[in-house]
C-alpha positions as a Markdown table, in Angstrom:
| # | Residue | x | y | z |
|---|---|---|---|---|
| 1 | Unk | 87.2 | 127.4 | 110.4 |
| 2 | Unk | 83.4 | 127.7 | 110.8 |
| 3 | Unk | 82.6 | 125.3 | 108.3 |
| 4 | Unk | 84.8 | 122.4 | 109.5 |
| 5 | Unk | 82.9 | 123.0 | 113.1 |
| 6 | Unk | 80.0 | 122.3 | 111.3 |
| 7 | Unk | 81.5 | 119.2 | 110.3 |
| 8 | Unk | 81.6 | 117.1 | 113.1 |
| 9 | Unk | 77.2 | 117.4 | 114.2 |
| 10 | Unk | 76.4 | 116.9 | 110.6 |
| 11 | Unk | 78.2 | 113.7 | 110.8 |
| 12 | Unk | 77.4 | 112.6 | 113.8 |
| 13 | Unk | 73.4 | 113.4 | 112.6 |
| 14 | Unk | 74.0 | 111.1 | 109.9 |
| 15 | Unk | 75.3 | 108.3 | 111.9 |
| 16 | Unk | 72.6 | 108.2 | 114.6 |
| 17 | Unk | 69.9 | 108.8 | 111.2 |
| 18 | Unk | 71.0 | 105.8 | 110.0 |
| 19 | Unk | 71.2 | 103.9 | 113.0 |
| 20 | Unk | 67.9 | 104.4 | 113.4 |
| 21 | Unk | 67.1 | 103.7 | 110.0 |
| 22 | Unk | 69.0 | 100.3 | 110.4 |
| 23 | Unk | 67.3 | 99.8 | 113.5 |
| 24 | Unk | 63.7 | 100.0 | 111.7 |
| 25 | Unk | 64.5 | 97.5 | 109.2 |
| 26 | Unk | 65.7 | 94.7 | 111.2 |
| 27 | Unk | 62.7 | 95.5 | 113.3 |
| 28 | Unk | 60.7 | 94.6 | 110.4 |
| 29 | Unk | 63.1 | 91.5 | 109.2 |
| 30 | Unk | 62.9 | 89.6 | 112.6 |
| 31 | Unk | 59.1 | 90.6 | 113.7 |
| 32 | Unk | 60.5 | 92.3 | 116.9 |
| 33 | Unk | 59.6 | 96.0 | 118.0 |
| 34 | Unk | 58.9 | 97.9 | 121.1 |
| 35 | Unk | 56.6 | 97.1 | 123.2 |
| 36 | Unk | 53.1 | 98.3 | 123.4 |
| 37 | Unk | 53.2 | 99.7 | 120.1 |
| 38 | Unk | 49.7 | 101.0 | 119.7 |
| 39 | Unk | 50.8 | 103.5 | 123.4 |
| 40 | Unk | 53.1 | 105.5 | 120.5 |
| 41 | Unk | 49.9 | 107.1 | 119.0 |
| 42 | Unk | 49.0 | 110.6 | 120.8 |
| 43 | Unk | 45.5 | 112.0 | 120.0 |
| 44 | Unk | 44.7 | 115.5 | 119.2 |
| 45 | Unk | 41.1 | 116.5 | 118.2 |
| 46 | Unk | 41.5 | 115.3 | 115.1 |
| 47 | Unk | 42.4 | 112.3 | 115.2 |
| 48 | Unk | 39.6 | 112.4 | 118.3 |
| 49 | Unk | 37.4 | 112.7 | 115.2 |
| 50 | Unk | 38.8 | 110.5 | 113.1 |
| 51 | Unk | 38.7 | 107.9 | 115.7 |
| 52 | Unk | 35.0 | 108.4 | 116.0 |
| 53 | Unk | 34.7 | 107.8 | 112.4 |
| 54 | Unk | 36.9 | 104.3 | 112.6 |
| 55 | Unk | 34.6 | 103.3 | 115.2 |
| 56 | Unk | 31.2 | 103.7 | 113.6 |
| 57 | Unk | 32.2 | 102.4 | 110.6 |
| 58 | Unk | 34.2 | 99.2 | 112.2 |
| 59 | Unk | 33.5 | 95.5 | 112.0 |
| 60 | Unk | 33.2 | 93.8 | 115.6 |
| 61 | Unk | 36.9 | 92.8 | 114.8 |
| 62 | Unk | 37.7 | 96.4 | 113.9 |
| 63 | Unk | 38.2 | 96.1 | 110.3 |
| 64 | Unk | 36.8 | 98.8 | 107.9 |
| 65 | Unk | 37.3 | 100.0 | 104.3 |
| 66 | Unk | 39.1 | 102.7 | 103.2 |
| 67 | Unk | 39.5 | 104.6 | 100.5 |
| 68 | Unk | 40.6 | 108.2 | 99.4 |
| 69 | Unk | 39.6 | 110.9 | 96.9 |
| 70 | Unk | 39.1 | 114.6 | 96.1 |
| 71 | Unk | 36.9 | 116.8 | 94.1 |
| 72 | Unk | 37.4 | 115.4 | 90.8 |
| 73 | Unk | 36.1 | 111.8 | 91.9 |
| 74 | Unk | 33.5 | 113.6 | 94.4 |
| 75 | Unk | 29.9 | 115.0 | 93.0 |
| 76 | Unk | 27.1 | 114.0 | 90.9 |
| 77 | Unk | 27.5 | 111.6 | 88.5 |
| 78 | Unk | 31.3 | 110.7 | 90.1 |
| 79 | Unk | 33.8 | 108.0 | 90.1 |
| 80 | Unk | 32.3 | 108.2 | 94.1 |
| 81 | Unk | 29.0 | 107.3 | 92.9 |
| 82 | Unk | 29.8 | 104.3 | 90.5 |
| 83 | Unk | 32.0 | 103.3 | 93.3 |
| 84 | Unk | 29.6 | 103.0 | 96.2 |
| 85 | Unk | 27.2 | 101.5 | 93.4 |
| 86 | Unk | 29.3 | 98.5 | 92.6 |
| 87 | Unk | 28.7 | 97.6 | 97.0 |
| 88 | Unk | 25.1 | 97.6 | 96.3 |
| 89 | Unk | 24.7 | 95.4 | 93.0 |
| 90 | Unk | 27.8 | 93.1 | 93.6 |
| 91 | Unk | 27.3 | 89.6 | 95.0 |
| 92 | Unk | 28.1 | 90.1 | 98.7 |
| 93 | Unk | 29.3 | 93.1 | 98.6 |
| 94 | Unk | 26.2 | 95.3 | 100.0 |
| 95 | Unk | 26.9 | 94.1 | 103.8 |
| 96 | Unk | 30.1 | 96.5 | 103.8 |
| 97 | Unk | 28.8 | 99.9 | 102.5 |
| 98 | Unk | 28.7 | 100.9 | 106.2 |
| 99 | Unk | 32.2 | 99.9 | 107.1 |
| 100 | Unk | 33.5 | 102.0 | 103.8 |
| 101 | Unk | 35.7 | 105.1 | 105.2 |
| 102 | Unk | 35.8 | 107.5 | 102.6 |
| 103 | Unk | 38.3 | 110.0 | 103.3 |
| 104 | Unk | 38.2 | 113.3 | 101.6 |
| 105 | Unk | 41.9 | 115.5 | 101.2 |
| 106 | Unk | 39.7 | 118.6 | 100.1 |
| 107 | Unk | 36.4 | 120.4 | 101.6 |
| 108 | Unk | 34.0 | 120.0 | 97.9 |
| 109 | Unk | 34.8 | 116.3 | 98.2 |
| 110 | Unk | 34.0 | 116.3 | 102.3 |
| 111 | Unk | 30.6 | 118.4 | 101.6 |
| 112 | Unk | 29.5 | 115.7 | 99.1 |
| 113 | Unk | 30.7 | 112.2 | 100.5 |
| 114 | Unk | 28.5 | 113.3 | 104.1 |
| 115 | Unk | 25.7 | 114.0 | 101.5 |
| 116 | Unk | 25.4 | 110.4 | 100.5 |
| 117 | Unk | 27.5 | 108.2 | 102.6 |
| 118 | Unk | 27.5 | 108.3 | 107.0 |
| 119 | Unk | 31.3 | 107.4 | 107.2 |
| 120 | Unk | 33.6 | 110.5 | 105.7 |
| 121 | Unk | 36.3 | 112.1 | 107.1 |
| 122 | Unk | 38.4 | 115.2 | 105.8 |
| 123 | Unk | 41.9 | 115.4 | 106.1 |
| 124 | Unk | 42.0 | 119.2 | 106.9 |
| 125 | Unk | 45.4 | 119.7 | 108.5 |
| 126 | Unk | 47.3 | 118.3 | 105.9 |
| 127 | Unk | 45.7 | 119.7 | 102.9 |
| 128 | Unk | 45.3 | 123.1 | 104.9 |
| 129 | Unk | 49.4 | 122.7 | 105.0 |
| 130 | Unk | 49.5 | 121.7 | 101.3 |
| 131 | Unk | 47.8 | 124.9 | 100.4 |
| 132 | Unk | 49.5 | 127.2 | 102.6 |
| 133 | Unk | 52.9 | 125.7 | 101.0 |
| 134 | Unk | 51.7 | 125.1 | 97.4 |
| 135 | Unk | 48.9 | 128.0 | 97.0 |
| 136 | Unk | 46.7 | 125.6 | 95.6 |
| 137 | Unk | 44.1 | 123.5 | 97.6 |
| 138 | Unk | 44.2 | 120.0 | 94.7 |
| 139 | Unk | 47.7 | 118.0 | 95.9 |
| 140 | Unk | 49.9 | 116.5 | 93.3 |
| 141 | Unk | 50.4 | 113.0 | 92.7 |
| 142 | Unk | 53.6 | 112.8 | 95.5 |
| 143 | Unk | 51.5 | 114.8 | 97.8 |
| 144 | Unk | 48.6 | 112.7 | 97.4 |
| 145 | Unk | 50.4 | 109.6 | 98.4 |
| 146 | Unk | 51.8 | 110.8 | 101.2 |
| 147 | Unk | 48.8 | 111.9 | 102.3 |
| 148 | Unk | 48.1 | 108.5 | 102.1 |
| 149 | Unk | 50.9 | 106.7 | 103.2 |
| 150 | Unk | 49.9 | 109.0 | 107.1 |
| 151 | Unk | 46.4 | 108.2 | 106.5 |
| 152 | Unk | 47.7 | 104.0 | 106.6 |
| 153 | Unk | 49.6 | 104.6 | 109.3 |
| 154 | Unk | 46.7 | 106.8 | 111.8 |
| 155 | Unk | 44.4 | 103.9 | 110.7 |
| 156 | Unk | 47.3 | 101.3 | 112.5 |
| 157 | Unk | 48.2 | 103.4 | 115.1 |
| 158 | Unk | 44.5 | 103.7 | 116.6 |
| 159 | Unk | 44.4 | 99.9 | 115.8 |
| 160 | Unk | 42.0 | 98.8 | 112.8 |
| 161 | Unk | 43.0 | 96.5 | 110.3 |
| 162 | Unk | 42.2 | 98.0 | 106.8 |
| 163 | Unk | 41.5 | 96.9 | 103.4 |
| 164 | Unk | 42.3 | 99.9 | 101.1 |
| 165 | Unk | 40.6 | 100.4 | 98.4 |
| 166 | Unk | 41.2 | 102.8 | 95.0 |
| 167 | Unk | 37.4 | 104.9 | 93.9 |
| 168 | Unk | 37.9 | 103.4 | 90.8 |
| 169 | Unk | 37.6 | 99.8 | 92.0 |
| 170 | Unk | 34.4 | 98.1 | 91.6 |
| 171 | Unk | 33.5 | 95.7 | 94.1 |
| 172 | Unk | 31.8 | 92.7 | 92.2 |
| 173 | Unk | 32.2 | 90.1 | 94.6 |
| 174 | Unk | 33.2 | 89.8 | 98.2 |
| 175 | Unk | 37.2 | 89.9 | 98.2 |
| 176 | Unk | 37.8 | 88.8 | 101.8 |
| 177 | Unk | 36.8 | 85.5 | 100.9 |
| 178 | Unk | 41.4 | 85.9 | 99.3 |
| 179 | Unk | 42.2 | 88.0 | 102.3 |
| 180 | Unk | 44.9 | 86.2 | 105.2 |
| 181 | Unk | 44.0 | 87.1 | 108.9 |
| 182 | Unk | 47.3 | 86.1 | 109.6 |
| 183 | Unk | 49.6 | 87.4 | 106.9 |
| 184 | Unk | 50.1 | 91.3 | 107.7 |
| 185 | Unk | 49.6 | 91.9 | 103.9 |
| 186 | Unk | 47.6 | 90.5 | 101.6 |
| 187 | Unk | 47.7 | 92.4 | 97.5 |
| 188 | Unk | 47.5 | 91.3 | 94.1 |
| 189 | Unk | 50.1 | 92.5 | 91.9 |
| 190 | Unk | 50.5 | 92.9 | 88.3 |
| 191 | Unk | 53.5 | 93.5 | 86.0 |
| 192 | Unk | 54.7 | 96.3 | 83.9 |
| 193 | Unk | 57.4 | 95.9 | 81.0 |
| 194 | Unk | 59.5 | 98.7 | 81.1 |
| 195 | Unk | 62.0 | 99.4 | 78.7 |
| 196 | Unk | 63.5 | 94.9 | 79.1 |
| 197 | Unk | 62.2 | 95.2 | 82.4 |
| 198 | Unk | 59.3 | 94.8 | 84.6 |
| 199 | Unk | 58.1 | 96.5 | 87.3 |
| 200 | Unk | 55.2 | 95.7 | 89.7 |
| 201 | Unk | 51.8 | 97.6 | 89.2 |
| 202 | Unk | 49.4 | 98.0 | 91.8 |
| 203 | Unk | 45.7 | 96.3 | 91.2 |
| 204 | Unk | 44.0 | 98.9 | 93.5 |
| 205 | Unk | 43.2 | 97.2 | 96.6 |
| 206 | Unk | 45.2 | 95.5 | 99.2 |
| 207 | Unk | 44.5 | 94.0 | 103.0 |
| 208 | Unk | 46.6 | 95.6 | 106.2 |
| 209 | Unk | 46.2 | 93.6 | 109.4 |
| 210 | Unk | 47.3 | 96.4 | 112.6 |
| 211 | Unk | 50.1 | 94.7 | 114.0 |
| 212 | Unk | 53.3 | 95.4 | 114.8 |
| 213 | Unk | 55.4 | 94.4 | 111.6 |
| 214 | Unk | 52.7 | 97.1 | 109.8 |
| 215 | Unk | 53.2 | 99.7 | 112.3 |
| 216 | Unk | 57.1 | 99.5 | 111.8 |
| 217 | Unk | 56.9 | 98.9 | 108.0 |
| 218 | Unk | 54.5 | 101.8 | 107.4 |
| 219 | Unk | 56.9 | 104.4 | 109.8 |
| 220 | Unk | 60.3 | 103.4 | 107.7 |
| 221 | Unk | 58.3 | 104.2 | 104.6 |
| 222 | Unk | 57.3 | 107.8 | 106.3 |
| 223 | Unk | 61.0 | 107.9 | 107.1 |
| 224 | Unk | 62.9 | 106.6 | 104.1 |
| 225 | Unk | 60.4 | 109.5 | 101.9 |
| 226 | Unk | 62.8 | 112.1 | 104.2 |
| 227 | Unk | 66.3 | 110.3 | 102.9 |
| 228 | Unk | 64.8 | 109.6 | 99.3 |
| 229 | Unk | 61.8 | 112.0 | 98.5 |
| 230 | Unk | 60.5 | 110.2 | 95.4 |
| 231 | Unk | 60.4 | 106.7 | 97.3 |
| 232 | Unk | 56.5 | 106.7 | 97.2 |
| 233 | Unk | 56.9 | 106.8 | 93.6 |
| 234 | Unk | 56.8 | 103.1 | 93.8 |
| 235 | Unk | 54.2 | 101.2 | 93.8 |
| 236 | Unk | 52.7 | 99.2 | 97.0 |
| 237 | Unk | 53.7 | 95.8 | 95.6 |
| 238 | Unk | 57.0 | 97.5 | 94.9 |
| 239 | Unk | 57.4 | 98.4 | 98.3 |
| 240 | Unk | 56.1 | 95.2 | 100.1 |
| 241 | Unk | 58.6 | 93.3 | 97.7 |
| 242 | Unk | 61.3 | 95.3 | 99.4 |
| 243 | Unk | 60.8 | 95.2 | 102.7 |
| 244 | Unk | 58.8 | 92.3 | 103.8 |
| 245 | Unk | 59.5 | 89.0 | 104.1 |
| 246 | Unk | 57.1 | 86.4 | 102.6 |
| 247 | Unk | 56.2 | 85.2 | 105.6 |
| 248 | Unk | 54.1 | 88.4 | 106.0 |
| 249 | Unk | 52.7 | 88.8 | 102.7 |
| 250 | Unk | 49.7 | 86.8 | 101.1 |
| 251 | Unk | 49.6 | 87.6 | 97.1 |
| 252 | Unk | 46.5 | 87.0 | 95.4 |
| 253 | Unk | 45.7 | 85.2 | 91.9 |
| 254 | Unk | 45.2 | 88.7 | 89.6 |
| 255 | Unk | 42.7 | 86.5 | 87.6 |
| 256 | Unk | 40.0 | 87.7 | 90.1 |
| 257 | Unk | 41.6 | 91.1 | 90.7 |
| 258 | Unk | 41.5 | 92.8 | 87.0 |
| 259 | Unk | 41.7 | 96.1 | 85.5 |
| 260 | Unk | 41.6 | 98.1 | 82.0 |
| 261 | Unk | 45.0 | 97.3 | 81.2 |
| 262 | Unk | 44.2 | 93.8 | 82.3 |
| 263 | Unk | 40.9 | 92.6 | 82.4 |
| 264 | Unk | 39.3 | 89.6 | 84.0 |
| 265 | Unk | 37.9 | 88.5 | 81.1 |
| 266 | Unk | 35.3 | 85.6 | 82.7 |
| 267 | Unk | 33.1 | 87.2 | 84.6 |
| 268 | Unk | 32.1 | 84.4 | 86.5 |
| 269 | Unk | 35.7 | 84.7 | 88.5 |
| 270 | Unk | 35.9 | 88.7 | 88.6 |
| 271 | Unk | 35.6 | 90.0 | 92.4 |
| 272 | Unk | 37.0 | 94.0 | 91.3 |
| 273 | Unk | 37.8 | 95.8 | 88.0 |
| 274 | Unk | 40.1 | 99.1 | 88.4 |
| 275 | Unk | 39.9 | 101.9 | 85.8 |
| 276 | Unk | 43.3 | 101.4 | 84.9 |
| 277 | Unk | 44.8 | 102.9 | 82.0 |
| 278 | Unk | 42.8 | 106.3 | 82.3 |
| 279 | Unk | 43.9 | 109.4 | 83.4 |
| 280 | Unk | 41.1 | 111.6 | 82.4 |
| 281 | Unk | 38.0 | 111.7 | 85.0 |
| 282 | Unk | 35.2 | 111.7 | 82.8 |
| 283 | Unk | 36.9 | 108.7 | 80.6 |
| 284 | Unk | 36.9 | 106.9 | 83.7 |
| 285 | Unk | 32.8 | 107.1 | 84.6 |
| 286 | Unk | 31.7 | 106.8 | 81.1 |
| 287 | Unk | 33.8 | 103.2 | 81.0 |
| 288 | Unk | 33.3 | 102.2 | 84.7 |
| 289 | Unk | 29.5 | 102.5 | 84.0 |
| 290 | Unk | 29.9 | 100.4 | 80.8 |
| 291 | Unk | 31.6 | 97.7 | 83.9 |
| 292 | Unk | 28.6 | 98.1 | 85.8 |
| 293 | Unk | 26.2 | 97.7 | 83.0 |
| 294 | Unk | 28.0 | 94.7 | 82.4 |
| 295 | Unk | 27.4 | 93.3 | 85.7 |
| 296 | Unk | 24.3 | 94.2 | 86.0 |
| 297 | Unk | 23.6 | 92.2 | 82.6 |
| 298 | Unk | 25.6 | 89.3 | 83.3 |
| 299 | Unk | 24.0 | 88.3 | 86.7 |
| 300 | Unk | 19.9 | 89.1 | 85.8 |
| 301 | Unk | 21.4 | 86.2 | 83.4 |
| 302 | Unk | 23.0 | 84.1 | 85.5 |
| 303 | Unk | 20.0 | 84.2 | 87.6 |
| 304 | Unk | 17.7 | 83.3 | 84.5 |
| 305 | Unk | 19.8 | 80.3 | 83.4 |
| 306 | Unk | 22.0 | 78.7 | 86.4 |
| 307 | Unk | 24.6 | 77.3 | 83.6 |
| 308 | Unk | 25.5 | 80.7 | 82.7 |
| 309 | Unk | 27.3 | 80.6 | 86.2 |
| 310 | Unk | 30.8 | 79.5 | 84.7 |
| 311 | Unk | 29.9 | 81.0 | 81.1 |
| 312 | Unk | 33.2 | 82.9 | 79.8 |
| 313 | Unk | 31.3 | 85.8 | 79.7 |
| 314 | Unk | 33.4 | 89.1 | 78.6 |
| 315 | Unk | 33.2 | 92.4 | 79.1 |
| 316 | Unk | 32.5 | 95.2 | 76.6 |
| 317 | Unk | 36.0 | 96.8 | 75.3 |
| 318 | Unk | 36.8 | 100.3 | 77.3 |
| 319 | Unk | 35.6 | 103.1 | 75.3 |
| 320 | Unk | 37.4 | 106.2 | 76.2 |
| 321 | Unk | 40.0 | 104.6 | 78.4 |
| 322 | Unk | 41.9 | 102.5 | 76.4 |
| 323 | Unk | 42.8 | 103.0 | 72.9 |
């Protein structure tokens, strides 16, 4: 008896759950949602904080750059370093190092990113719940990017457009030059054979105007995680493919956008190169410096010798990152 009384709210939960679910994606599909969306957001003092950050570091049209890291990508010598390096040797790139939001998801990486750069933020309540759950203060990779996923959607909620950025993307050239100030997304996406199939890989950066269509699209990806817990698992292009319509996505031309796996291979295109195909930390800066070394060569020639401009010049073969 007791459980078929149980039966009737559990279904009646699941209806009105995916109602609203329902509800959500055609909100996305035809472009309509509720009004005054940005009113939805309610501050605490965090956020307060966080806010402040978004400001100082905001364009006049309230744009910044965002990226996210912990301890092992945060001290002397880091991915953190080469990172904020590539703004200040890359062509164009050294007017945004003050709109770069670096936010940290542990305190070692906080303490270090305020020692060297004016825009850092910690995320202490959800790492703080991450530890008291886990009883470890480093998230895993699900935790991580669902730290992330709430981080996109703060950033929208309060109101800034964002281009996010991976650590282990050097900025080479000025990649708003591709961006849409229309389109709601703009990403370059690669491919992945898998087993006869492909899936879509991530290049490590991507452009999110703060409108409505992001607003609703980044709250059905915080609730579809609830219904299917290793949703995030998929990549961002994975995810725009599924639930936006083209007319809201811009995708770039990967032969400026490269990586490890997939290198630019003529310099003279290359805007950002991602440390792809490395999972170990200290492979990563030992190859990303060879990048940077590279650049740094490449351009005190192209500046000698203006024909070297649209040279095919290569980069050096990863070391330690790919085999």
């Amino acid at each position: 008896m007791g459980g078929s009384r149980l039966i009737k709210p559990v279904v009646a939960f699941l209806i009105v759950f995916v109602a609203c679910l329902l509800f959500y994606r055609s909100s996305i599909s035809t472009g309509v949602t509720g009004k005054k969306w940005l009113l939805n957001f309610r501050s605490n003092s965090e956020s307060n904080d966080f806010s402040q950050v978004l400001r100082s570091a905001s364009t006049e049209d309230r744009t910044v750059i965002l990226t996210i890291l912990d301890e092992t990508l945060a001290s002397p010598g880091s991915v953190l370093d080469l990172f904020l390096e590539s703004f200040r040797i890359g062509q164009k790139t050294q007017q945004f190092l003050n709109h770069i939001v670096v936010a940290a998801v542990d305190n070692q990486a906080y303490q270090y990113c305020i020692s060297i750069h004016p825009h850092c933020f910690q995320l202490t309540s959800v790492t703080s719940k991450f530890a008291k759950r886990k009883g470890s203060t480093s998230p895993d990779h699900l935790t991580l990017k669902i730290m992330r996923l709430d981080l996109f959607l703060e950033v929208v909620k309060l109101g800034y457009n964002f281009a996010f950025t991976e650590a282990d993307v050097m900025w080479l050239r000025n990649p708003f030059e591709h961006f849409d100030s229309v389109k709601t997304i703009t990403l370059a996406c690669g491919s992945n054979p898998q087993g006869g199939s492909s899936t879509m890989t991530d290049k490590g950066l991507f452009f999110m105007k703060a409108d409505e269509i992001s607003f609703e699209f980044l709250k059905i990806l915080r609730f579809e995680r609830v219904l299917f817990p290793t949703y995030l698992d998929n990549s961002i292009c994975e995810m725009v493919s599924h639930k936006l319509k083209g007319y809201s996505v811009k995708h770039l031309d990967i032969t400026y956008f490269g990586g490890f796996c997939e290198p630019s291979k003529n310099m003279s295109k290359v805007y950002t190169m991602q440390s792809t195909c490395c999972d170990n930390v200290k492979s990563k800066v030992h190859d990303l410096r060879l990048v940077l070394d590279d650049w740094i060569n490449f351009t005190a020639q192209v500046s000698t010798n203006a024909s070297m401009g649209t040279s095919p010049f290569t980069w050096r073969a990863p070391k330690k990152c790919v085999g």
